[in-house]
């Protein structure tokens, strides 16, 4: 059985279904890199319950509720996931992502590796980021990057000491926001 699918690019929203994800053909898959719309990925997740590593690359999240639904589906359908990387390069509209929205999903508690590249500003302060990582007790690698210059961040250097206290297993930290 296939355990690692290096890359799947899907310009057709029905591609994951056509590729057999909804039929359980990839139920032994443990690692997946996929480039598709956020909404079309929802179909994929139900068919890969053993996934431990997921990289999502998307050019077009429809709106922030789609991202929220995707994280909810990841929490529900991928109980073994420990590594989540989301790279979003272009937005149709400015979609601010809040730390609170990220922290409300149970998948965050299991993650040892979390990476998020987002082209719009993150909304939140030091306290919001600290609250997010407090929901990630297993985190070893944590990366947040804004891929475009969107102005001044509300975060200060004071957040670094708090992050080191909240994340005793943290080995790698990237904050480019």
PDB file of N, CA and C in Angstrom, residues 1 6 10 16 20 55-56 77 79 83 87 93 109 134 150-151 155 160-161 164 169 175:
ATOM      1  N   UNK A   1       0.817  -1.210   0.000  1.00  0.00           N
ATOM      2  CA  UNK A   1       0.000   0.000   0.000  1.00  0.00           C
ATOM      3  C   UNK A   1       0.856   1.268   0.000  1.00  0.00           C
ATOM      4  N   UNK A   6       4.050  12.110  -2.368  1.00  0.00           N
ATOM      5  CA  UNK A   6       4.885  13.295  -2.334  1.00  0.00           C
ATOM      6  C   UNK A   6       4.093  14.547  -2.651  1.00  0.00           C
ATOM      7  N   UNK A  10      -4.024  19.933  -7.556  1.00  0.00           N
ATOM      8  CA  UNK A  10      -5.403  19.805  -8.014  1.00  0.00           C
ATOM      9  C   UNK A  10      -5.974  21.164  -8.391  1.00  0.00           C
ATOM     10  N   UNK A  16      -9.594  15.531  -5.760  1.00  0.00           N
ATOM     11  CA  UNK A  16      -9.404  14.549  -4.692  1.00  0.00           C
ATOM     12  C   UNK A  16     -10.401  13.396  -4.773  1.00  0.00           C
ATOM     13  N   UNK A  20      -9.647   9.166  -5.882  1.00  0.00           N
ATOM     14  CA  UNK A  20      -9.986   8.025  -5.042  1.00  0.00           C
ATOM     15  C   UNK A  20      -9.887   8.252  -3.552  1.00  0.00           C
ATOM     16  N   UNK A  55       1.045  18.552   4.447  1.00  0.00           N
ATOM     17  CA  UNK A  55       1.427  19.875   3.955  1.00  0.00           C
ATOM     18  C   UNK A  55       0.363  20.307   2.961  1.00  0.00           C
ATOM     19  N   UNK A  56      -0.269  21.422   3.252  1.00  0.00           N
ATOM     20  CA  UNK A  56      -1.296  21.988   2.390  1.00  0.00           C
ATOM     21  C   UNK A  56      -0.734  23.244   1.756  1.00  0.00           C
ATOM     22  N   UNK A  77     -10.963  14.066  11.497  1.00  0.00           N
ATOM     23  CA  UNK A  77     -10.674  12.935  10.630  1.00  0.00           C
ATOM     24  C   UNK A  77      -9.230  12.451  10.659  1.00  0.00           C
ATOM     25  N   UNK A  79      -6.804  11.622  13.405  1.00  0.00           N
ATOM     26  CA  UNK A  79      -6.443  11.486  14.811  1.00  0.00           C
ATOM     27  C   UNK A  79      -4.960  11.234  15.069  1.00  0.00           C
ATOM     28  N   UNK A  83       2.119  16.536  12.414  1.00  0.00           N
ATOM     29  CA  UNK A  83       2.831  17.582  11.684  1.00  0.00           C
ATOM     30  C   UNK A  83       1.881  18.222  10.679  1.00  0.00           C
ATOM     31  N   UNK A  87       0.692  26.363   3.720  1.00  0.00           N
ATOM     32  CA  UNK A  87       1.320  27.449   2.969  1.00  0.00           C
ATOM     33  C   UNK A  87       0.261  28.060   2.064  1.00  0.00           C
ATOM     34  N   UNK A  93      -9.231  37.835  -1.054  1.00  0.00           N
ATOM     35  CA  UNK A  93      -9.560  39.006  -0.248  1.00  0.00           C
ATOM     36  C   UNK A  93      -8.710  38.937   1.010  1.00  0.00           C
ATOM     37  N   UNK A 109      -3.410  20.288  19.981  1.00  0.00           N
ATOM     38  CA  UNK A 109      -2.865  19.607  21.166  1.00  0.00           C
ATOM     39  C   UNK A 109      -1.913  18.473  20.801  1.00  0.00           C
ATOM     40  N   UNK A 134      -0.162  27.584  24.395  1.00  0.00           N
ATOM     41  CA  UNK A 134      -0.550  26.856  25.609  1.00  0.00           C
ATOM     42  C   UNK A 134      -1.479  25.687  25.264  1.00  0.00           C
ATOM     43  N   UNK A 150       2.812  43.490   5.566  1.00  0.00           N
ATOM     44  CA  UNK A 150       1.444  43.936   5.849  1.00  0.00           C
ATOM     45  C   UNK A 150       1.395  44.963   6.970  1.00  0.00           C
ATOM     46  N   UNK A 151       2.511  45.562   7.285  1.00  0.00           N
ATOM     47  CA  UNK A 151       2.491  46.559   8.343  1.00  0.00           C
ATOM     48  C   UNK A 151       3.168  46.065   9.602  1.00  0.00           C
ATOM     49  N   UNK A 155       3.058  41.995  18.081  1.00  0.00           N
ATOM     50  CA  UNK A 155       3.906  41.206  18.960  1.00  0.00           C
ATOM     51  C   UNK A 155       5.172  41.976  19.325  1.00  0.00           C
ATOM     52  N   UNK A 160       8.986  36.078  23.563  1.00  0.00           N
ATOM     53  CA  UNK A 160       9.961  34.981  23.472  1.00  0.00           C
ATOM     54  C   UNK A 160      10.146  34.256  24.802  1.00  0.00           C
ATOM     55  N   UNK A 161      10.280  34.993  25.892  1.00  0.00           N
ATOM     56  CA  UNK A 161      10.448  34.360  27.208  1.00  0.00           C
ATOM     57  C   UNK A 161       9.210  33.551  27.579  1.00  0.00           C
ATOM     58  N   UNK A 164       9.138  30.279  25.656  1.00  0.00           N
ATOM     59  CA  UNK A 164      10.067  29.267  26.175  1.00  0.00           C
ATOM     60  C   UNK A 164       9.505  28.598  27.432  1.00  0.00           C
ATOM     61  N   UNK A 169       9.307  21.690  25.122  1.00  0.00           N
ATOM     62  CA  UNK A 169       9.878  20.796  24.094  1.00  0.00           C
ATOM     63  C   UNK A 169      10.290  21.542  22.843  1.00  0.00           C
ATOM     64  N   UNK A 175       9.257  33.183  13.875  1.00  0.00           N
ATOM     65  CA  UNK A 175       8.180  34.175  13.917  1.00  0.00           C
ATOM     66  C   UNK A 175       8.562  35.300  12.970  1.00  0.00           C
TER      67      UNK A 175
END
